[in-house]
Structures are given as C-alpha cells and as structure tokens.
Coordinates of C-alpha atoms and ligand atoms in Angstrom, one line a residue:
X1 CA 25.2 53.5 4.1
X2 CA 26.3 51.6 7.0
X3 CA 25.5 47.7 7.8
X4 CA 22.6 49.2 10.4
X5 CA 21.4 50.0 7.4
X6 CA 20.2 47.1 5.7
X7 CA 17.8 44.6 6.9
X8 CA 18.9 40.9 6.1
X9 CA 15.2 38.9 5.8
X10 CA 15.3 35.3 5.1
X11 CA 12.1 34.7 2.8
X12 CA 10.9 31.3 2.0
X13 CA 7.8 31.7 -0.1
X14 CA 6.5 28.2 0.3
X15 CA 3.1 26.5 -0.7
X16 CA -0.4 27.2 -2.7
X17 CA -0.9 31.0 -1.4
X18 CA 2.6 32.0 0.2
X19 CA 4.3 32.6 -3.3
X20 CA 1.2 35.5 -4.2
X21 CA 1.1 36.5 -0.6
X22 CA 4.7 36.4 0.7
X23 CA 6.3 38.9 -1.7
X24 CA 3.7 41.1 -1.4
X25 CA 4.7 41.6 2.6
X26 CA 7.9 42.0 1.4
X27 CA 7.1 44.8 -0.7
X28 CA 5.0 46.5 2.1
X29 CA 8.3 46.1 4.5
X30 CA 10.8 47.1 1.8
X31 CA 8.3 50.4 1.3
X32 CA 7.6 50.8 5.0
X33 CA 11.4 51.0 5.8
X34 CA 12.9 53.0 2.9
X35 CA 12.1 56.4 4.4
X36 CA 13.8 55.9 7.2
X37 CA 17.0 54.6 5.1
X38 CA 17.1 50.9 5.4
X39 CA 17.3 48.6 2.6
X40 CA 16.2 45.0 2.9
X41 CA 18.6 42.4 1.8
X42 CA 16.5 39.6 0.4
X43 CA 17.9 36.2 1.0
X44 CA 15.3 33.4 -1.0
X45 CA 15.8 30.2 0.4
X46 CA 14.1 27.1 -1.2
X47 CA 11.2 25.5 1.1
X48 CA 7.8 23.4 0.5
X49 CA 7.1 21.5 -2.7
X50 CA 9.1 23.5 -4.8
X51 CA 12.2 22.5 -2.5
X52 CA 11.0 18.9 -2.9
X53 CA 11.5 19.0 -6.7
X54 CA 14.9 20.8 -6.6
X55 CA 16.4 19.2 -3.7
X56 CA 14.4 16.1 -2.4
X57 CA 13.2 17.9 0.6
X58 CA 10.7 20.6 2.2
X59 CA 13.3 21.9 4.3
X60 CA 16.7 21.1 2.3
X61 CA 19.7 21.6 4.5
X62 CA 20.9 24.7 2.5
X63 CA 17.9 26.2 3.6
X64 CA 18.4 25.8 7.2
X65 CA 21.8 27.1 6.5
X66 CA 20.5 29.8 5.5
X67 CA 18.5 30.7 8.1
X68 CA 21.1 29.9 10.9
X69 CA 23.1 32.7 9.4
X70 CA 19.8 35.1 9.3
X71 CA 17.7 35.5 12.6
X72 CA 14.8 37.5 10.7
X73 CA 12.6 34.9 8.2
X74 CA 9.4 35.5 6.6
X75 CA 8.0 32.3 5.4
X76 CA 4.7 31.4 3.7
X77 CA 2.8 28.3 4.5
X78 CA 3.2 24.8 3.2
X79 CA 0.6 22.4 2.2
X80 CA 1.9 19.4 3.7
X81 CA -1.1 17.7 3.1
X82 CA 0.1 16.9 -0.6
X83 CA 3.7 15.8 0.1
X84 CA 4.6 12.2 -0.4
X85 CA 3.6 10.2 3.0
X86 CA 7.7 9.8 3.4
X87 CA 8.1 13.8 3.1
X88 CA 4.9 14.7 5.3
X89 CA 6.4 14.4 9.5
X90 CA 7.3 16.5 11.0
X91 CA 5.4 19.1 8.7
X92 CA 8.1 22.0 7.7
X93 CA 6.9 24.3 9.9
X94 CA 7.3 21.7 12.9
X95 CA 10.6 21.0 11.8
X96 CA 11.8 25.2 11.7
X97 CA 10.1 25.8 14.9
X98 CA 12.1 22.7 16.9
X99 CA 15.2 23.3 14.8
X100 CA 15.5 26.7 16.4
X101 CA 13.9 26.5 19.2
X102 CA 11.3 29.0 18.1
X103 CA 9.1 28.6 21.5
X104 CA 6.5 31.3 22.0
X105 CA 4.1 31.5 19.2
X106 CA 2.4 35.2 19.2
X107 CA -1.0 35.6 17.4
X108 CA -2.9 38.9 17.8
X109 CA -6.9 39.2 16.6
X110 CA -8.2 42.2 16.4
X111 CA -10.8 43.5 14.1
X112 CA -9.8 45.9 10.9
X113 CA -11.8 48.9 10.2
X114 CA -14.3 48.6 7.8
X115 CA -14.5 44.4 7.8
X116 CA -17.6 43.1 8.7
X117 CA -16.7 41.0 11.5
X118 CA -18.5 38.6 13.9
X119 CA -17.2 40.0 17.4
X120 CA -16.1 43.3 15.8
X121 CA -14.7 44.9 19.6
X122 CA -12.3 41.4 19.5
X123 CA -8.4 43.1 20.6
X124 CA -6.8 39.4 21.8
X125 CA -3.3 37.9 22.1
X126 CA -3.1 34.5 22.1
X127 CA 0.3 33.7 23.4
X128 CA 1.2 29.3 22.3
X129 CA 3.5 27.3 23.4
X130 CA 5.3 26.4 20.2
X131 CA 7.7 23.3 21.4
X132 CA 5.8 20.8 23.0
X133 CA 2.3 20.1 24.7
X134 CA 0.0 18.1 22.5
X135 CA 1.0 18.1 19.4
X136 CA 3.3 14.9 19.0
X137 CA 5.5 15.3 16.5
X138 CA 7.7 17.3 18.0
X139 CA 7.7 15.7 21.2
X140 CA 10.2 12.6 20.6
X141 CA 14.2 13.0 20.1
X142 CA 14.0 9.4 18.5
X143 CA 10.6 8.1 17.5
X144 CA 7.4 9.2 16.2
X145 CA 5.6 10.8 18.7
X146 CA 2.1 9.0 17.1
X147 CA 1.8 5.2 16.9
X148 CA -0.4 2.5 16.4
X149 CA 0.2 -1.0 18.2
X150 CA -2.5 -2.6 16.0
X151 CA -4.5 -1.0 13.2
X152 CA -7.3 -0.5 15.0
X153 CA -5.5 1.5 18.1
X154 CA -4.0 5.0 17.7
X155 CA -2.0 6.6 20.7
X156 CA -0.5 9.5 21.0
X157 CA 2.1 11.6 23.1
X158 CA 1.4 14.7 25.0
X159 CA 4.5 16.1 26.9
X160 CA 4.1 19.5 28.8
X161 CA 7.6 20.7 30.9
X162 CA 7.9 23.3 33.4
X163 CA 10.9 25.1 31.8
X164 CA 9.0 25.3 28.6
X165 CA 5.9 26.4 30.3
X166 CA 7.6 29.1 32.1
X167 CA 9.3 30.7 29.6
X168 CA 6.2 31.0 27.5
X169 CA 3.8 32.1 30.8
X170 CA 6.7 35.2 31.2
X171 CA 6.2 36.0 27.3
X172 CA 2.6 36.1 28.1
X173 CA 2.7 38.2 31.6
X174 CA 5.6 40.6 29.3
X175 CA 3.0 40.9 26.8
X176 CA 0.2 41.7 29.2
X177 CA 1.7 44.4 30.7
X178 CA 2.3 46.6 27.3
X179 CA -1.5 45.5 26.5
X180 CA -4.4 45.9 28.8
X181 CA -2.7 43.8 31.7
X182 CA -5.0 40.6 31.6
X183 CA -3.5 37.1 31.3
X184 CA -6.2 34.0 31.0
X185 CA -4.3 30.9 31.7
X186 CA -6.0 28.4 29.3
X187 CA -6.1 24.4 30.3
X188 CA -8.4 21.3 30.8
X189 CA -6.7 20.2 34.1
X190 CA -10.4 18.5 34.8
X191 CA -9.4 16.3 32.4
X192 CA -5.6 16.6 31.2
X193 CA -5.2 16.4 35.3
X194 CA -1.3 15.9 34.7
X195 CA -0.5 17.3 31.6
X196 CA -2.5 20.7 31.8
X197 CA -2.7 20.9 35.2
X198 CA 0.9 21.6 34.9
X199 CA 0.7 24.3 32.2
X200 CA -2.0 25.7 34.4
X201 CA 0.1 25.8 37.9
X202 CA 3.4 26.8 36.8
X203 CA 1.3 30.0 35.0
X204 CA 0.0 31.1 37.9
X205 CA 3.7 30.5 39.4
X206 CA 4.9 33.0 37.0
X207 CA 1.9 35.0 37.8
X208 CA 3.0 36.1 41.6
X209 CA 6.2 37.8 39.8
X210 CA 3.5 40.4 38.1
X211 CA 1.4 41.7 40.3
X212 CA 0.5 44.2 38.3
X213 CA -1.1 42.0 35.9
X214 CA -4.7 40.2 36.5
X215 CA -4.9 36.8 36.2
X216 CA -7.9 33.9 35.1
X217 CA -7.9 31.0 34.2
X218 CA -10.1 28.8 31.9
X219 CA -11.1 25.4 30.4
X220 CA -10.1 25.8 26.6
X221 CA -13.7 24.1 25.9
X222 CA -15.6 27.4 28.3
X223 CA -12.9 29.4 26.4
X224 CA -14.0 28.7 22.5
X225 CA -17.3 29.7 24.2
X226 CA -16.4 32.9 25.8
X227 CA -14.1 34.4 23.0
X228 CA -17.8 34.0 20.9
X229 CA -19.7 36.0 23.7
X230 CA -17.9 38.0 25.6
X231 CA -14.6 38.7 23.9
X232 CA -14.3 42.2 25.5
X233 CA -13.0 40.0 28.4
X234 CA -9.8 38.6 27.2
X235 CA -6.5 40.4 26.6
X236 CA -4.0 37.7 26.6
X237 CA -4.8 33.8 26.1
X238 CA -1.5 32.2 27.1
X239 CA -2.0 28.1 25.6
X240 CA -0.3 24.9 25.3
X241 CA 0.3 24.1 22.0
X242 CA -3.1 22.4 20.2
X243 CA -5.2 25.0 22.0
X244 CA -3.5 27.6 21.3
X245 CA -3.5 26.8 17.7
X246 CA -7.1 26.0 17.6
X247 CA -8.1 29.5 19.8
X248 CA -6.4 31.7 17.7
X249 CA -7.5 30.3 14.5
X250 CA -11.0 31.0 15.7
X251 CA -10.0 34.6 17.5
X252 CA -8.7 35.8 13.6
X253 CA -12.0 34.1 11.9
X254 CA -14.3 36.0 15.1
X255 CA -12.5 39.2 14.3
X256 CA -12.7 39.1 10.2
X257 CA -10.6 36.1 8.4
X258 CA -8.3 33.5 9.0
X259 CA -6.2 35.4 6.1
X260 CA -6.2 38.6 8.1
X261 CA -4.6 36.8 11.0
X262 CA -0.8 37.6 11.4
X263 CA 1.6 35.2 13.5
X264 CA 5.1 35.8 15.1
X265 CA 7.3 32.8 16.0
X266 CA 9.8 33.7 17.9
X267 CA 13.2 32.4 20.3
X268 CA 15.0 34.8 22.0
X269 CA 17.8 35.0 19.1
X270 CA 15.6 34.8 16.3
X271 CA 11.8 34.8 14.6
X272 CA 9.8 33.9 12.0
X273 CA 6.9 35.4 10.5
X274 CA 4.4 33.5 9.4
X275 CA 0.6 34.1 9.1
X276 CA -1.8 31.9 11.0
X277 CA -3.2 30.2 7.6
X278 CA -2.3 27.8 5.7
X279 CA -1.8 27.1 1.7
X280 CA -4.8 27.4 1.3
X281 CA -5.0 25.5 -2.1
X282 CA -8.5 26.0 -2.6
X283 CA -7.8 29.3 -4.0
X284 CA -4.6 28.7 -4.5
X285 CA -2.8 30.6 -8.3
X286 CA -6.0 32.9 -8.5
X287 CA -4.5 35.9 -7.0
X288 CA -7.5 35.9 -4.3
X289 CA -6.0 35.6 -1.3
X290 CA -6.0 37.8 1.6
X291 CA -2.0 39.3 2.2
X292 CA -3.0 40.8 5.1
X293 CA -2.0 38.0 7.9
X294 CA 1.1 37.8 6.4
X295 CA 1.3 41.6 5.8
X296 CA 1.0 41.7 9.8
X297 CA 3.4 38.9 10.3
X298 CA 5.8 41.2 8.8
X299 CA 5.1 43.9 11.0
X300 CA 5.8 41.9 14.3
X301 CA 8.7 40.9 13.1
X302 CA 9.8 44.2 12.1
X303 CA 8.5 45.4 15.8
X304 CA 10.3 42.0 17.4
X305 CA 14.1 43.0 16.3
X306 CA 13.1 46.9 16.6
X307 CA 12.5 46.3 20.7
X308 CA 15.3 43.9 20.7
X309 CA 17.8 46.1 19.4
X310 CA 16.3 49.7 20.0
X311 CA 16.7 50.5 16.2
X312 CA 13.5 52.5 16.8
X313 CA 14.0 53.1 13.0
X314 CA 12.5 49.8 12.5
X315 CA 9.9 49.6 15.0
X316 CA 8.7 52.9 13.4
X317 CA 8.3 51.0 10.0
X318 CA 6.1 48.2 11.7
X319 CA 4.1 50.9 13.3
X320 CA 3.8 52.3 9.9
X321 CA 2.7 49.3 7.7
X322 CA -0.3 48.4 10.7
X323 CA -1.6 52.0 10.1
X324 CA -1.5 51.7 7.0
X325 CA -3.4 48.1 6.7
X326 CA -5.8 50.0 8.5
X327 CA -6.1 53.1 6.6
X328 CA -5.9 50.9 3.1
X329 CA -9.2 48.3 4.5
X330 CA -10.8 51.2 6.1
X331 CA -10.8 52.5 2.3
X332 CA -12.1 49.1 0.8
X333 CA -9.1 47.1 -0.2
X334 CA -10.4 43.8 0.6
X335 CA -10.3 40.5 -1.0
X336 CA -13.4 37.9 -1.2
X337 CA -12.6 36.4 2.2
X338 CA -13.0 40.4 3.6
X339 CA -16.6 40.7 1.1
X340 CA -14.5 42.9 -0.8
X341 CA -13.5 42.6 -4.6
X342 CA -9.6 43.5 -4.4
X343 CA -7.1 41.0 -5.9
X344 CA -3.6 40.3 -3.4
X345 CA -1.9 42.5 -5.6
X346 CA -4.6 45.4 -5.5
X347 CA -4.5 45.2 -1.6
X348 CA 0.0 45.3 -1.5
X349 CA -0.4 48.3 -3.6
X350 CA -3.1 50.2 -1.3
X351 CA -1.1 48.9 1.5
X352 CA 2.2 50.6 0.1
X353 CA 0.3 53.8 -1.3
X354 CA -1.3 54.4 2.7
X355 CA 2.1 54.1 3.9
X356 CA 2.8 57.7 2.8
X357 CA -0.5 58.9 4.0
X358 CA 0.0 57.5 7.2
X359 CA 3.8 58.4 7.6
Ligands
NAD401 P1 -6.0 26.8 5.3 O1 -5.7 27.9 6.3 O2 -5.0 26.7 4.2 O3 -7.5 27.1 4.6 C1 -8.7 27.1 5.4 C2 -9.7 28.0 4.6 O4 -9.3 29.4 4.8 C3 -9.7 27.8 3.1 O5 -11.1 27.9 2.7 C4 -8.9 28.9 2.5 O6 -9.2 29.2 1.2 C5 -9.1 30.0 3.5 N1 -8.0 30.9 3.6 C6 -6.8 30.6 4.2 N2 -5.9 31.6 4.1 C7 -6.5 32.5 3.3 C8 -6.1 33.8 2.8 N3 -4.9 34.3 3.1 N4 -7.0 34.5 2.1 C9 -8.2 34.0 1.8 N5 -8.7 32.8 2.3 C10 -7.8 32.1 3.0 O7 -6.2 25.5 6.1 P2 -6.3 23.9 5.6 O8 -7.2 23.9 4.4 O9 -6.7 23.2 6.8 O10 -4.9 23.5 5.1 C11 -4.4 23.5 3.8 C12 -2.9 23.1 3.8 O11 -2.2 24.1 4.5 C13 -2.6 21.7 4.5 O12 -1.6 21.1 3.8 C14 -2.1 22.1 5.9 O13 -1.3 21.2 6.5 C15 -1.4 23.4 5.6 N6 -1.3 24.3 6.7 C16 -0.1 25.0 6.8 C17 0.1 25.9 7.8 C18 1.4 26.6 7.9 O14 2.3 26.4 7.1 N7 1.6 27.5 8.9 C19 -1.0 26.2 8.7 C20 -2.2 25.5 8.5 C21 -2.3 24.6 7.5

C-alpha cells in the first residue's frame, strides 16, 4: 500500500446533530473508497462546545493545526447560539472559513427519488461567496464588523471586493459549463446600488470570458420567488454571501430538507465539508436526524480532491456514495424530516449496503 493510498480526512464532529451525523458520512466514505484500495486516515480534531470544555475554545489552536497540515475536513455544525457571549464571534465556522481563505461556498439542491418534495424537478447550484459581502463578522482585520453607537442604533458593515467577486463568478461560470450552462447573477443593485451593483457587474465581466455559458441576472427578493415557481429555470445561482446563504437554505427545503442539503467549502488548496444545516438542537441526542446533507458533503469533497488530483479512484467513490443515497431513499430510508421512519443510523447502513448494489 502506497501513501496514494490512504485518504487523510480531518473530521471535527462538532455540535447538537454533527456527532450522530458526522461519523456516519465517514462510514459511508470509508465504505465507498475501500474497493477501490484506499484507506481513510481519521484525524479527530476537537471543535464546538466540547472544545470549549477541554480547551477554552470552539476552535482551539491545535485544531487549526491540525487542519493546516490536512487540506480535506469534514466538520459538523456548531450551535453557536449556546456558547458564552465571549466565545460566540466570529461563529466557528466564520472563523475556519476566513482562516483558510475557504472562498466559494458550493451548495447543490436537487430533489432525491422517492422524497416528497415541494418543487420536486429542482436541479440548482447555488455558488456563495464565502469571505466577505454582508455578513460582518468577517469583514474587519481589527474591529467588530457590527456596532452600536447608542443602544438604540445598530449598524452594520457590508464590504463586497472585485477580486473576491471574481474568483467566485469564475467558480460559478466553471461550474456552469459541467452543468446545464446557465449562470443567474443574484443582487439588489436597486437598492445595494454600491455594494451589489458591484457583485452584479464584475459577474457579468467574468461572463464575456464564457461565451458558451448563458447568463441572467436577478433581484435576490424576484429570486426567492422564482426558485418557488419556476425552478426549472435556474442552473447556477452565483450570490454574495447572506443571499447566498438564505437561497440555498430554501433551494434544499424546496427540493426535500434542509438535512438533505450537502455543502462544499472550498480554497483552491483545501475544503471542507460541511452540510448546509445547523446543530439542530431541537432534535438533537435522539438519533433523528437526516445524515444525508452531510453524507453529500462528503461526496463533493471526495469529488473536489478527485478533479484536483486526477485520482479518478476517488472521484469514482463520490460517484458511488450519490448513487447510492439515491438508490437507499429511493428504497425508503428516510428519517422524519423525509416522512419516513428510519433512525441516522438505519439510513448510514442502507447508504453503505447500496454502495455494493450500485458499484
Ligand atoms: P438548524 O439548521 O440547526 O435547524 C433548523 C430546523 O431544521 C430545525 O427544526 C432542525 O431540527 C431541522 N434540521 C436541521 N438539520 C436537520 C437534519 N440533519 N435532520 C433533520 N432535521 C434537521 O438551524 P437553527 O435552528 O437556526 O440553528 C441552530 C444552531 O445551529 C444555532 O446555534 C446556529 O448558529 C447553528 N448553525 C450552525 C451552522 C453551521 O455550523 N454550519 C449553520 C446554521 C446554523
């Protein structure tokens, strides 16, 4: 067995659903890869509340360590929420994704067979800007991007960049072209004259390099509307940051669950996988939740470094486990969020057992 052989993966189970749902993606890749000889090396890395208690942060520095060392991460999500108001900015995920420049934020929604779903023909990218726009707290080197001069005034900083812009609107034209070759530029330049009207034009800048690829454009507001009616019209969404995360939480809850939604985040040396949802510690410890995001996280990571390095080895194995999340809801594994019965567990297992039927 050679090094090409294993497959180092970061994992960081995190908050309220990641430790019942992050293993079991694990599994799935572990399974989806042995056949074609490749061992994953599991590297566990403290992160989240758990970290808090055993090291006084979310994202102790042994942790990021750890992941400078290792460009492939799964991580589950945290539940910021209920850290101490000290611990709480920027949120952990914030933190990983400025740390490493982790700038294009990839979030596929497309319906799985079987799942009753409310646009059930829904096949969209959404393609975010993961380092800036209007989120604020990653927007200052010094400073809190959100502040309050008296109590009764909150501001807030938007900051949108044409290098950042352009490198996501190329990730987004890439995209397009090995999808149905449609890019919607997404933006409220009515409004956000400045701010999105710079997203919007440097987009369509990047959009005379691909001719081959049509181009829209929208106002996110017309676009929440459209992705309900007519999502047949959309291939890629490419977003600043806030819309993007708003669009493709609704895309994933349009074309099934917000737990069947899977996420890549990704620089151009290394990405994380990470499922659009959150801790979800409503059902948290109840083995309920829906593995299935973070099930297809794994697989566009797996596809990510496969393309990057042409170890078509790997790329086979994320082509594997999507069939097989097919083939496994297709047959009914589905938890309550799906109307189905199955626990996380059940659905890893039917997962791992339609790899061999799909292989
Ligand atoms: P959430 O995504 O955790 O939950 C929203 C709803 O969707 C809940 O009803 C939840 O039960 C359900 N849900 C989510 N994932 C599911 C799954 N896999 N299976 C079945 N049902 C699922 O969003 P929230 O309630 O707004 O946030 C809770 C905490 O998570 C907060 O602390 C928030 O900051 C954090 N959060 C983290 C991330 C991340 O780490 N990437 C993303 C969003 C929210």
């Amino acid at each position: 067995m050679t090094a090409d052989d294993h497959l180092p993966l970061a994992v960081l189970a995190g908050d309220g659903i990641g430790p019942e749902v992050v293993p079991v993606a694990v599994e799935v890749a572990a399974a989806a890869l042995e056949p074609h000889g490749i061992v994953v090396d599991r590297v566990d890395l403290p992160f989240g509340g758990h970290a808090i208690a055993s090291h006084g942060a979310p994202v102790p520095q042994t942790t990021l360590d750890g992941l400078a060392e290792t460009p492939l991460w799964v991580v589950g999500p945290h539940d910021s929420a209920s850290y101490p108001d000290q611990l709480r900015t920027p949120p952990p995920g914030a933190l990983l994704r400025t740390r490493f420049d982790l700038f294009a934020n990839l979030r596929p929604a497309r319906a799985l067979p079987g799942v009753p779903a409310t646009t059930p023909s829904m096949d969209v990218l959404v393609v975010r800007e993961n380092s800036e726009g209007l989120y604020a707290d990653r927007n200052m080197a010094v400073g809190a991007g959100e502040f309050m001069p008296t109590p009764d005034v909150a501001m807030s900083i938007g900051v949108v960049t044409r290098a950042a812009t352009e490198r996501i609107a190329v990730e987004a034209f890439e995209a397009a072209r090995r999808r149905r070759g449609h890019v919607t530029i997404v933006h409220k330049a009515n409004v956000l004259r400045l701010t999105t009207g710079l997203f919007r034009d440097v987009c369509l800048d990047v959009a005379r390099r691909y001719p081959d690829v049509r181009v829209s454009q929208q106002h996110v507001d017309a676009m929440a509307a459209l992705l309900v009616r007519s999502p047949d019209a959309i291939d890629v969404i490419v977003a600043e940051n806030l819309f993007g995360d708003i669009l493709s939480d609704l895309a994933g809850e349009l074309s099934g669950s917000l737990g069947s939604a899977p996420s890549l985040n990704a620089s151009s040396a290394r990405a994380m996988a990470q499922a659009v949802h959150g801790a979800a510690p409503d059902i948290a410890g109840r083995g309920i939740a829906n593995p299935v995001g973070m099930i297809g996280s794994v697989a566009m990571l797996l596809r990510w470094h496969g393309d990057r390095t042409g170890e078509h080895r790997v790329t086979a194995a994320a082509d594997a486990i999507d069939a097989a999340v097919a083939h496994a809801s297709a047959n009914g594994a589905r938890t309550a969020d799906l109307g189905g019965a199955a626990t996380t567990a059940d659905v890893g297992a039917a997962v791992r057992a339609a790899l061999s039927e799909v292989g």
